[in-house]
Short mmCIF file of N, CA and C in Angstrom, two decimals:
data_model
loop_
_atom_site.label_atom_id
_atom_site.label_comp_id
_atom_site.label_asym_id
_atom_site.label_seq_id
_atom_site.Cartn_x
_atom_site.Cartn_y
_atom_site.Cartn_z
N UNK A 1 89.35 126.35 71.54
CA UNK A 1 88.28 125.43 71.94
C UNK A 1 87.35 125.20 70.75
N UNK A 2 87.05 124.08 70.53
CA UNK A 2 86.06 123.67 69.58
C UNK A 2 84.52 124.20 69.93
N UNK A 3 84.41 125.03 68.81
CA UNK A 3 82.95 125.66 68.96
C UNK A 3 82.18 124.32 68.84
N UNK A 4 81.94 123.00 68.80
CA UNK A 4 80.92 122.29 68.68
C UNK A 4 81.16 121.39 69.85
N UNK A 5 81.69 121.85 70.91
CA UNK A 5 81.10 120.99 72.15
C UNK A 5 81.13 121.96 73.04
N UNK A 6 79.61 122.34 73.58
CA UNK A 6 79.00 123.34 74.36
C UNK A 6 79.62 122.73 76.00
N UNK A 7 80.36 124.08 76.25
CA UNK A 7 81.06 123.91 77.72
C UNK A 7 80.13 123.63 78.78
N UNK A 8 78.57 123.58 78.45
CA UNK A 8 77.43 123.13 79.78
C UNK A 8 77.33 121.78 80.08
N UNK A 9 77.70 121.06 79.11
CA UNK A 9 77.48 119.36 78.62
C UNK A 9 78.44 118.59 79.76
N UNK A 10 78.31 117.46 79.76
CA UNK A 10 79.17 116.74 80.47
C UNK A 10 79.33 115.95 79.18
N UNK A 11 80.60 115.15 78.75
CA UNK A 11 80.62 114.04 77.84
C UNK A 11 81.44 112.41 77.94
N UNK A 12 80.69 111.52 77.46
CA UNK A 12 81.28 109.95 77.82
C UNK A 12 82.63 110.10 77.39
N UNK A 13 83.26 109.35 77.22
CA UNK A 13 84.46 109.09 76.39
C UNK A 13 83.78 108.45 75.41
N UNK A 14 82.71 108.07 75.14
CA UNK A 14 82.01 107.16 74.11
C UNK A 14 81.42 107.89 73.03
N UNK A 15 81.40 109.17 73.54
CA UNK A 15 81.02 110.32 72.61
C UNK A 15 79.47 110.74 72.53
N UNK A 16 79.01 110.30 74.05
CA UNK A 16 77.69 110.80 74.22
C UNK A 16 77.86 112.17 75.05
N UNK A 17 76.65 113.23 74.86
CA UNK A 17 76.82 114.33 75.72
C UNK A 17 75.22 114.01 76.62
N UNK A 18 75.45 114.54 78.33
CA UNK A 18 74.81 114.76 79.04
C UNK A 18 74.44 116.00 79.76
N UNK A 19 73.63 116.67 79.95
CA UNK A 19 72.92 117.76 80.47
C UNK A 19 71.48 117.11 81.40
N UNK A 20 71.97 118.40 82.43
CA UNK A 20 71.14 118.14 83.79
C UNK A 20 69.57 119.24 83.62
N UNK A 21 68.59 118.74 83.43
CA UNK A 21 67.43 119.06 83.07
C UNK A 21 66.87 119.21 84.52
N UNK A 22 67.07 119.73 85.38
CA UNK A 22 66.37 119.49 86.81
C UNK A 22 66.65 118.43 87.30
N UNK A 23 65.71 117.67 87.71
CA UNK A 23 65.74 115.99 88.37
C UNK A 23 66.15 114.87 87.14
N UNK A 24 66.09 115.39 85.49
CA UNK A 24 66.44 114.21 85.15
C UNK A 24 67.90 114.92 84.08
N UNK A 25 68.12 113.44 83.38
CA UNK A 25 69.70 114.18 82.36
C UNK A 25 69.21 113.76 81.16
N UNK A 26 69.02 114.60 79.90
CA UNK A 26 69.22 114.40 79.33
C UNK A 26 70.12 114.02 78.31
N UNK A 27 70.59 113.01 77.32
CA UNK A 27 71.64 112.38 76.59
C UNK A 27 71.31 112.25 74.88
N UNK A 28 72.32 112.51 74.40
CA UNK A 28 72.72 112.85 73.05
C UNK A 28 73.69 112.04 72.32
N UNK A 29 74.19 112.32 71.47
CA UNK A 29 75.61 111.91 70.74
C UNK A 29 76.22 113.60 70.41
N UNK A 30 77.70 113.35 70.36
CA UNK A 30 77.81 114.30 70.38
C UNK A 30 78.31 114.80 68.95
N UNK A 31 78.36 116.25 68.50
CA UNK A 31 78.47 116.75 66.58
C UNK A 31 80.16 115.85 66.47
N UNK A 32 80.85 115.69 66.92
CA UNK A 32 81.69 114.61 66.62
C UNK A 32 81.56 113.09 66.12
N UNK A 33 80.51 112.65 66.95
CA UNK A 33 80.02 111.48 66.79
C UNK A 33 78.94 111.51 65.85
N UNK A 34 78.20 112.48 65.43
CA UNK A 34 77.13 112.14 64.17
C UNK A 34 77.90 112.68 63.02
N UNK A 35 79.55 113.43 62.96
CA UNK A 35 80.05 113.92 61.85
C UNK A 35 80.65 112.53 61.29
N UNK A 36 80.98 111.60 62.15
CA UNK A 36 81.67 110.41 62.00
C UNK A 36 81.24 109.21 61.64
N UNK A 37 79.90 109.41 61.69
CA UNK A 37 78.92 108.27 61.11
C UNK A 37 78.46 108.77 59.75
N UNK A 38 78.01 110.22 59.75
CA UNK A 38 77.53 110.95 58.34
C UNK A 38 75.61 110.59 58.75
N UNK A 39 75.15 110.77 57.49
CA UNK A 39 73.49 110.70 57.71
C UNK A 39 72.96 109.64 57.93
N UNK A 40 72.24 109.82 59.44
CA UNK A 40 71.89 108.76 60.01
C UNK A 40 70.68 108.53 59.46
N UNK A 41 70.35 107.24 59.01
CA UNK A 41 68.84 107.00 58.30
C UNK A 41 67.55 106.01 59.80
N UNK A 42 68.71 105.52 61.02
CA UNK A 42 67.69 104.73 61.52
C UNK A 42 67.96 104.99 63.01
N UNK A 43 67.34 104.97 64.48
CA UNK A 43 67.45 105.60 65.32
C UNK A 43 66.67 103.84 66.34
N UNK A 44 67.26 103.24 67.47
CA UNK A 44 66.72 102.20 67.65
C UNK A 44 67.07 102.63 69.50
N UNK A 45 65.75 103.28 70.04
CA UNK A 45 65.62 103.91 71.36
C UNK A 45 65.54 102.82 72.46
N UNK A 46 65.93 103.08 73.15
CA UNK A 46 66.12 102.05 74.63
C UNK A 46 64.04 102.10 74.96
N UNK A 47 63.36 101.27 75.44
CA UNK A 47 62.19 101.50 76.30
C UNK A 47 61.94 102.45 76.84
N UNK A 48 60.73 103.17 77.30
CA UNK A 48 60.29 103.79 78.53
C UNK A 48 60.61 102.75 79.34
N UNK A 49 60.84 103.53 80.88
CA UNK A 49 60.52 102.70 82.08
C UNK A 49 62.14 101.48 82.05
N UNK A 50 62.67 101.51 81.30
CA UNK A 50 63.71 100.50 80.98
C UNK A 50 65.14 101.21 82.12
N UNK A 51 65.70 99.90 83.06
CA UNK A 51 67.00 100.92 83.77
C UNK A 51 68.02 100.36 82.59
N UNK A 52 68.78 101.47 82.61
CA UNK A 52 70.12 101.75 81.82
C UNK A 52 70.97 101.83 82.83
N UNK A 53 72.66 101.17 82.77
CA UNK A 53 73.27 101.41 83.32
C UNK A 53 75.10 101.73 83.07
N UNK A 54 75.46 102.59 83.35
CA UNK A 54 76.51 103.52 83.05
C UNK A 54 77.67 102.30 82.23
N UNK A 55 77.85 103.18 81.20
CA UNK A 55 78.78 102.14 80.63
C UNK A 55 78.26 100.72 79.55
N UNK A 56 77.20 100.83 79.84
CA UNK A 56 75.95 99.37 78.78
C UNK A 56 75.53 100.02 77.59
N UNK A 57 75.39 99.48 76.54
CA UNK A 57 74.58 99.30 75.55
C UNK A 57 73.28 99.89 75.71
N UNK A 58 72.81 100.90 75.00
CA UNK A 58 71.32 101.12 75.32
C UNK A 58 70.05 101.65 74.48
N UNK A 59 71.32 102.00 72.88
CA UNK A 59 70.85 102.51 71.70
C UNK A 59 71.75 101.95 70.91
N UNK A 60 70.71 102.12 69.25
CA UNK A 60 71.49 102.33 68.00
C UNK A 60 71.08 103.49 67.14
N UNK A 61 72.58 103.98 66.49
CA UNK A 61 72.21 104.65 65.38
C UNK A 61 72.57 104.00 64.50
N UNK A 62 71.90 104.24 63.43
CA UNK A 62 72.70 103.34 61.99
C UNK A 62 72.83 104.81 61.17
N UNK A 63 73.65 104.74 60.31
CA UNK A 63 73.93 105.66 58.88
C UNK A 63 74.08 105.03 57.76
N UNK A 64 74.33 105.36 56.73
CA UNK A 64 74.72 105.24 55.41
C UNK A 64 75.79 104.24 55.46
N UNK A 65 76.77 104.58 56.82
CA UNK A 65 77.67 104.14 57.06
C UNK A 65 77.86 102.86 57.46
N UNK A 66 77.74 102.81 58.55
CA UNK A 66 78.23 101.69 59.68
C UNK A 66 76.28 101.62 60.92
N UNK A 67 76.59 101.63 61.77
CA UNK A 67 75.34 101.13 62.88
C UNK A 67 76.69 101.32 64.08
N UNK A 68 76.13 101.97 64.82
CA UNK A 68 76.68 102.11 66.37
C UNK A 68 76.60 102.22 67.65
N UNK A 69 76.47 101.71 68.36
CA UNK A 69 76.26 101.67 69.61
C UNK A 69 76.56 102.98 70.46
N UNK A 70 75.07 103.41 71.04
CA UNK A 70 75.05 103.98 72.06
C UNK A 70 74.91 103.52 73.45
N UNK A 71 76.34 103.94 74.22
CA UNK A 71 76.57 103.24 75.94
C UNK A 71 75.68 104.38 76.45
N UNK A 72 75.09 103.84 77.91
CA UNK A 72 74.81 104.99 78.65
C UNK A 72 75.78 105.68 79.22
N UNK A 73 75.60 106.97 78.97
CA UNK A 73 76.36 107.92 80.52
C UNK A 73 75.97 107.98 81.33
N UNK A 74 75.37 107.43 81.93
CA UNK A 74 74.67 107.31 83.51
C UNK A 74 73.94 106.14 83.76
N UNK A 75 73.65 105.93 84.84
CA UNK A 75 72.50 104.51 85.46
C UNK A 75 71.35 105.41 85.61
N UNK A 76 70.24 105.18 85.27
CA UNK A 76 69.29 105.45 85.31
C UNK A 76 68.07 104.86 84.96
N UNK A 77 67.03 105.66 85.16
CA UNK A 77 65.47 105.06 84.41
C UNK A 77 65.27 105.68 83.11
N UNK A 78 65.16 105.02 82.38
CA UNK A 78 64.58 106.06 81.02
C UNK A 78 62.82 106.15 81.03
N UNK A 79 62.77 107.51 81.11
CA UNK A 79 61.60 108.06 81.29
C UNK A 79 61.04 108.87 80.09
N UNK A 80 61.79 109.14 79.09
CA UNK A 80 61.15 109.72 77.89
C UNK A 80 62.18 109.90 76.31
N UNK A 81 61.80 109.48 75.65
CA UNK A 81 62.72 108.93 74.41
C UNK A 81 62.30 110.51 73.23
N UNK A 82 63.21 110.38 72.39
CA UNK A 82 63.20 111.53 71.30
C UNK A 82 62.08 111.29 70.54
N UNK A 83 60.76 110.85 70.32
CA UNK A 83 60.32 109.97 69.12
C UNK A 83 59.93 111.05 67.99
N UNK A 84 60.75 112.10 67.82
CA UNK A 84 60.79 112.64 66.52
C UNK A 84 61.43 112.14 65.91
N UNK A 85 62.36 111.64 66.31
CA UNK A 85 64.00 110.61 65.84
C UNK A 85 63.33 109.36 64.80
N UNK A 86 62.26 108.73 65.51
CA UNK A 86 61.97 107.65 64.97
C UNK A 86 61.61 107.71 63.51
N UNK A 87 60.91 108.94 63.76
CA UNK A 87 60.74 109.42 61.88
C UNK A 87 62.16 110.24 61.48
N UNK A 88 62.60 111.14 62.07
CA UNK A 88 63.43 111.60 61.19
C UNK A 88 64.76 111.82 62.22
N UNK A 89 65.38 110.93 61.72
CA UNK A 89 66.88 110.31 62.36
C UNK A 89 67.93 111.39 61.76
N UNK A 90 67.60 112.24 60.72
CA UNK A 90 68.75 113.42 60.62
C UNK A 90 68.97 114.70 61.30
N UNK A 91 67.72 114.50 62.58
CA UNK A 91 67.77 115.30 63.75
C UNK A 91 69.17 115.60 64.33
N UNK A 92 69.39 114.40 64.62
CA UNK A 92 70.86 114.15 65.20
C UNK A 92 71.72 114.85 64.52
N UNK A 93 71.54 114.62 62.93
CA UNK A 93 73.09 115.75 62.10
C UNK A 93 72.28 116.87 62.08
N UNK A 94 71.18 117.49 62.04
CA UNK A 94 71.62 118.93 62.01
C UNK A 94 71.12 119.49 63.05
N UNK A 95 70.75 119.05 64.33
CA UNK A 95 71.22 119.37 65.70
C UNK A 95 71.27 118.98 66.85
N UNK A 96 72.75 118.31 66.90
CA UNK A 96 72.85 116.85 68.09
C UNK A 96 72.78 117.52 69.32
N UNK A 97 72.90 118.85 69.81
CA UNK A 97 72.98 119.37 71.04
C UNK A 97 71.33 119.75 71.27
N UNK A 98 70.73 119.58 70.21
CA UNK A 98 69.09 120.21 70.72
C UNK A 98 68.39 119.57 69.98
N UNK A 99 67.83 119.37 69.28
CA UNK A 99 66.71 118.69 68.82
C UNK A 99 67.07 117.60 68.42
N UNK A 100 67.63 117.21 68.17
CA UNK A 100 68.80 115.71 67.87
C UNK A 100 68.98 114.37 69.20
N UNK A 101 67.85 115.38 70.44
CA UNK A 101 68.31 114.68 71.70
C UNK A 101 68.03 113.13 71.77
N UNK A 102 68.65 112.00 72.59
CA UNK A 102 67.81 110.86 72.20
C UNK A 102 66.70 110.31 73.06
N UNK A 103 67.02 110.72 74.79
CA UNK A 103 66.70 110.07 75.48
C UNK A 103 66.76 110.92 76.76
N UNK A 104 65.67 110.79 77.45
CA UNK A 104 66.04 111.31 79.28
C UNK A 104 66.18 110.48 80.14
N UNK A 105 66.96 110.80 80.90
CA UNK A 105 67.04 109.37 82.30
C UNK A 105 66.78 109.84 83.54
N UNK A 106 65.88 109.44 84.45
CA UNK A 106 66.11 109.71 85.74
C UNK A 106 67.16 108.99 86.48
N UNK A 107 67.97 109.61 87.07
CA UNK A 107 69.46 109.12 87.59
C UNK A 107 68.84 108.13 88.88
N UNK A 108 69.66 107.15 89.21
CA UNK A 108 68.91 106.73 90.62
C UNK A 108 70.27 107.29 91.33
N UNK A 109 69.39 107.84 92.31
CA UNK A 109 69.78 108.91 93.37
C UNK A 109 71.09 108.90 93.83
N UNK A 110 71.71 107.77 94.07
CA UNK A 110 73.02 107.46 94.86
C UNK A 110 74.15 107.37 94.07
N UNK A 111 73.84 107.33 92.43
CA UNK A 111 74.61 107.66 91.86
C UNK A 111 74.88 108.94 91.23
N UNK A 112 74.38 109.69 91.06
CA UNK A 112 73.99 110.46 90.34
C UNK A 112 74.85 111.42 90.21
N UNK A 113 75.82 111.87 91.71
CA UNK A 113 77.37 112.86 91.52
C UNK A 113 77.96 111.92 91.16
N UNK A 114 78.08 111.01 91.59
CA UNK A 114 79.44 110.05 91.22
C UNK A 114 79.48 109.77 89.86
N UNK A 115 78.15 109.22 89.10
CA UNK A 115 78.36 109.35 87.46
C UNK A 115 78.68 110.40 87.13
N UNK A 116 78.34 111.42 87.01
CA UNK A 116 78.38 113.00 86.17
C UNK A 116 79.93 113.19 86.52
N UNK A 117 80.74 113.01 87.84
CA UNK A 117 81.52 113.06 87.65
C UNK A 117 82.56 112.36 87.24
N UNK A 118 82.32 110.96 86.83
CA UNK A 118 83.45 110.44 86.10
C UNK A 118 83.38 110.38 84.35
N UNK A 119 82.08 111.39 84.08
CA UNK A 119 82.55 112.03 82.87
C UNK A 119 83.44 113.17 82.73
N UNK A 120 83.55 113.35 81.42
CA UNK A 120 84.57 114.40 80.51
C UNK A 120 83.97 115.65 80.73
N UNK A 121 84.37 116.82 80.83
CA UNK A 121 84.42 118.33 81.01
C UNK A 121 84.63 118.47 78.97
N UNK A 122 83.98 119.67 78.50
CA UNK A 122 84.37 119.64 77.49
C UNK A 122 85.92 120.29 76.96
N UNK A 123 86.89 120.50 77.63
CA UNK A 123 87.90 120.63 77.23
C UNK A 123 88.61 119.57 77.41
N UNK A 124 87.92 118.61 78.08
CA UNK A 124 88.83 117.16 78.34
C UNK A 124 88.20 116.14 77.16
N UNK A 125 87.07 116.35 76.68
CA UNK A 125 86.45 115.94 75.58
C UNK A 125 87.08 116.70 74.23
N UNK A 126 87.29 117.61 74.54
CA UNK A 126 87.77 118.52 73.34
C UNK A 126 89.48 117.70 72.68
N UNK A 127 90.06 117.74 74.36
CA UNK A 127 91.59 116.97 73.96
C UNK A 127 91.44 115.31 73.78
N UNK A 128 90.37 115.04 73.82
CA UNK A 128 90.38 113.75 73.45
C UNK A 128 89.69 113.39 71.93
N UNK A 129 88.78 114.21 71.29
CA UNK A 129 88.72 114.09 70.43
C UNK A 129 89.45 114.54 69.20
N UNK A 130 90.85 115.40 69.99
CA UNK A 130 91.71 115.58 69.06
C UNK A 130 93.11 114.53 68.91
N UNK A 131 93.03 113.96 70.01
CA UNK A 131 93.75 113.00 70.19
C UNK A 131 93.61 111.67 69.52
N UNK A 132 92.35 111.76 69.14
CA UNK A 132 91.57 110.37 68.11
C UNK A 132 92.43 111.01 66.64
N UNK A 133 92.00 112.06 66.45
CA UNK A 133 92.69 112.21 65.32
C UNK A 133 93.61 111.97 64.24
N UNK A 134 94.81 112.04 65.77
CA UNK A 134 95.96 111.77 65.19
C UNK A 134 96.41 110.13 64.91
#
């Protein structure tokens, strides 16, 4: 098992990770997805108060590299954004599972098992990001 995707996480196929904070989820990218961009210099956060919905457009990161789209993993409200990020966007590379976070969502209610569960488990994330590989 790949030590860099923490078995608590839920993950997109898009390569975002989610964790259940009480009533809301917090969302990330995951050390796959910021190893693959390299150093991110710019961080472009969805609104407060803004609904996101599973599968949409709702962030950017940019790097050195390329600029990429972050989908949501869930429908929700976004209720509180990373804004350490805004100044320093290399949060994300040197720690996408914790201080690197981007965004919290409050789930709206009726979805909220049904999203979490049609994400990735991290060994199903694990075989899929080895499967990109090849």
């Amino acid at each position: 098992m790949n030590k860099t995707v923490p078995k608590t996480l839920k993950y997109s196929k898009t390569h975002e990770w989610v964790r259940q904070d009480g009533d809301l989820l917090t969302v990330g990218i995951t050390h796959h997805a910021q190893t693959m961009l390299g150093d991110l210099v710019y961080v472009e956060l969805p609104e407060i108060e803004t609904n996101i919905e599973m599968g949409h457009e709702c962030a950017v990161v940019e790097s050195v590299k390329a600029a990429a789209d972050i989908y949501a993993p869930i429908s929700g409200e976004i209720v509180e954004i990373n804004e350490a990020l805004l100044e320093n966007p290399q949060l994300i590379n040197q720690d996408p599972y914790g201080n690197g976070w981007l965004f919290r969502v409050r789930p709206f209610e009726q979805d909220v098992k049904h999203d979490i569960n049609k994400l990735l488990n991290a060994e199903q994330y694990s075989k899929q990001v080895a499967s990109e590989a090849h």
